[in-house]
Amino acid sequence: MTISIRTNATIFLSLLLPVLNPCHAISRSVPTYILANDDDDNQRGSVHGRIVTQDGQPAAYVSITVKGTAKGTTTADDGSYHLRHLAPGEHTLVVSFVGLQTQEQTITVTAGQNAQLDLTLTETARQLGEVLVKGYKSTNQVPVTVGKVAIKPMDLPQSVAVVERDVLDRQQTLRLSDVLANTNGVYISGSTGGFQEEISARGFAFGSSNTFKNGVRFNNGVMPEVSSLERVEVLKGSSAILFGNVAAGGILNLVTKKPRFESGGQVAMRVGSFGFYKPSFDVYTGLTQNIAVRLNGTYENSRSFRDDVRGERIYLNPSILAKIGTRTELLVEADYLRDKRTLDFGIGAINYAIPDVPRNRFLGTAWGYNQVNQTGVTATLTHRLTDQWQVRATGGLQDFSSDQFGTTRPNASSQFIKTNGDWQRGIQRTQVDEKYYIGQIDLTGQFSTGTIKHTLLIGADADSYRTNTTAFNPLAKYDTINVFNPAKYRLRTDIPTLTARQLTQAPIDRAGVYVQDLIALTNKLKVLAGVRWSYQQTGSTVTTLNDNKATTTSNFDDAFTPRFGLVYQPRETTALFVSYANSFALNTGVDVAGNALPPSFINQYEAGIKNDLFNGLLSANATVYQIKNSNLAQTSLENGNTNANIKELAGEVTSRGVEVDVKSKTIRGFSFLAGYSYNETRYTQSNTYIVGSLLRYNPNHTANASLFYTLQRPGFGQGLQLGFTAFYVGERQAGRSTRVTVANDTYRLIELPAYTQLNASVGYVRARYAIRANVTNLLNQLSYNVHDDNSINPIAPRQVSATLSWNW
């Protein structure tokens, strides 16, 4: 699809500016450009609104001009626009887009007022004899913000996946696991206690160091709120050059909704199975011509298919954008999450096998809970030094606290579930208080040395964790329950009092500097090269509270992590690439001489092809990779050592895989996305585990496919949307890997069955309102998310939900 451009050069410029101006890409505000001089702003008015297609979808990059003048703008990604500095009186707006019917609308502008004009464009088969410029970007053309510099994925020797807000709305996503069903190779590898979804990619687990919100790390010890997200970005593979100590599988960035310089919003109510209800709101406005604000939030109250399990959460996400002069922007974003839900470690395992008990059976106590309070504030100052150079500084802080109180995990602390189903329940409590601080600065720019073009990134960052964990004296025997027959025993319902036993203080201080350059040797051949130096200091102070005795340990490491990639583009719409990247993982423990262990280095090799087909209507990418940690820390066997704290870099883990992604734009009302991944992560050397054995939690195969249709024909039913999503998770294993160093080892793996989940959705979407409904797990498939052998959580059965929303 293409945009219709009139011969007026100013309109052509207004279309190009949103692409060329990185500041607008960061703020996501409506790109309005004033192409004539105006006098007194107080004596002028403005017009704002939203342009949608006849199926109710946002019409991005549509040209809007004031007839007979040089004033113009284009719509943003969400179809919104804002024309400022208009003289009072009647004006005719010309709205055009190739393939859509050009419209002219007359509107009266009043001094000091902001008039609103929303339009719906319809398709036309008329061919326009005008200059044509590509009017939208494919998924391979839009840079991800977490990359720190505006490099198109087509030029990046790395696999990238992005899930946009439109997909989140159509699928009515509720949890991050719903979002990741659209990203092959990135998957939920486990769930703990019903309050956390554990994420992995390419065989390596993500932690809080790999999970970001608006480019800043955040604690993923609680399920993040999805309703506030504009999109989800995934950089697969190593990103150590950008962020230092991150796992090799990739990083995940959650991008929240940004302030906008016009007034509008949405209120919505979602209801669903098992007594679920969730009201939400999203309000934005431009307070002045230079200040815009936005506030979205939600309240959630839910029960569960699990007996006696329920949850409640409150979320708020305020933000403010201030334009300080013509070249500087300050964006301040905050969020607050309070999440409290029943502590639920699932159905347990018997002799490393999943027992045949109903999916809804709950083994904990109704009063047990996990409560999290999470508050974060991030400020980003962006200043354009010139049209080619900008500097961006970010500062942030986050406060995370959790209180977990309830039954111990089944099979924990040697309290195994017996063959007859009897399990002696214990009670445990843990409190965590974590404070996180970060500061970073990036200089990005473009320049040329002769005929060679450069896209340069130079940056530095420093962050700090202060984590205090309080462990309480557990109650070893609370009562006994039978997992097959809960009525067999009389269960206790009282809440015991536990006393604090131990305080662990675990500070982490990190700093790094990095430089990266995308070098365009020719239009077809590009090189991405860079290096980062990282320093990290860790430690712990463990204090026993009854006698106030403390033990302190500390460790520090530094490391260089290089990156090199080669991209060859035989034509503008195809890119072949190969790359090498290096990352590192810090180790705990000491060697046989008592010295701190050095970090383990992880080498990754990747090759792939990226294609934009049919003028960008379809993107098809394929990637192969190998990731190898060839100096994995394992318990030292020297001189018959059995102290697990004395280690040697004697192990090796190798991950190999293939990934395929396909994504389309809307074609005659249809759009789809699909993907497949194969991964094999094994111990290729080990003195502890069987060489050749697979690592736990990682499915060899994952696949996803989503098909969407919107009825575009004018008349009854216009705006009707249908959707169908399927994702497949292959066989994987949990439990505990067999140790070759232990005679008569009782550890065993738990084989988890593969499953395919089908979801269906239907909606009716108009400019002002939308009604949506969806069904998840249509075939009522049963499988499990498992952590070790002590948190075995069944996936949810078939569920139904519906959402009614109103826009203004």
Coordinates of C-alpha atoms in Angstrom, one line a residue, residues 184-187 189 199-206 210 236-237 247-250 602 604 625-629 632 653-659 677-683 694-702:
N184 CA 8.2 -18.4 18.7
G185 CA 11.4 -19.2 20.6
V186 CA 10.3 -17.2 23.6
Y187 CA 8.1 -19.1 26.0
S189 CA 9.1 -22.2 31.0
I199 CA 10.3 -16.8 30.8
S200 CA 13.0 -18.4 28.7
A201 CA 14.3 -18.2 25.1
R202 CA 16.7 -20.3 23.1
G203 CA 17.2 -22.6 26.2
F204 CA 18.2 -19.8 28.7
A205 CA 16.1 -18.5 31.5
F206 CA 15.3 -14.8 31.7
N210 CA 16.6 -9.6 31.0
K236 CA 16.6 -12.6 20.6
G237 CA 20.1 -13.7 21.3
A247 CA 21.2 -14.1 29.7
A248 CA 22.1 -15.3 26.3
G249 CA 18.6 -16.1 25.1
G250 CA 17.4 -12.5 24.6
I602 CA 29.0 -17.4 26.4
Q604 CA 26.8 -17.0 20.1
Y625 CA 21.9 -20.0 15.8
Q626 CA 24.3 -21.7 18.2
I627 CA 25.0 -20.6 21.7
K628 CA 27.7 -22.2 23.7
N629 CA 28.8 -21.7 27.3
L632 CA 30.1 -23.6 32.9
V653 CA 26.1 -26.2 27.6
T654 CA 25.2 -25.9 23.9
S655 CA 22.0 -24.5 22.4
R656 CA 21.2 -24.9 18.7
G657 CA 18.1 -23.9 16.9
V658 CA 16.1 -22.6 14.0
E659 CA 13.4 -19.9 14.0
S677 CA 11.1 -22.6 16.4
Y678 CA 13.3 -25.7 17.1
N679 CA 15.7 -25.6 19.9
E680 CA 18.0 -28.2 21.5
T681 CA 19.9 -27.3 24.6
R682 CA 22.1 -30.0 26.1
Y683 CA 25.0 -30.6 28.4
L694 CA 18.6 -32.0 27.7
L695 CA 18.3 -29.0 30.0
R696 CA 15.0 -28.7 31.8
Y697 CA 11.9 -26.6 30.9
N698 CA 12.8 -26.0 27.2
P699 CA 10.5 -27.4 24.5
N700 CA 12.2 -28.6 21.4
H701 CA 9.4 -27.3 19.3
T702 CA 7.1 -24.3 19.5

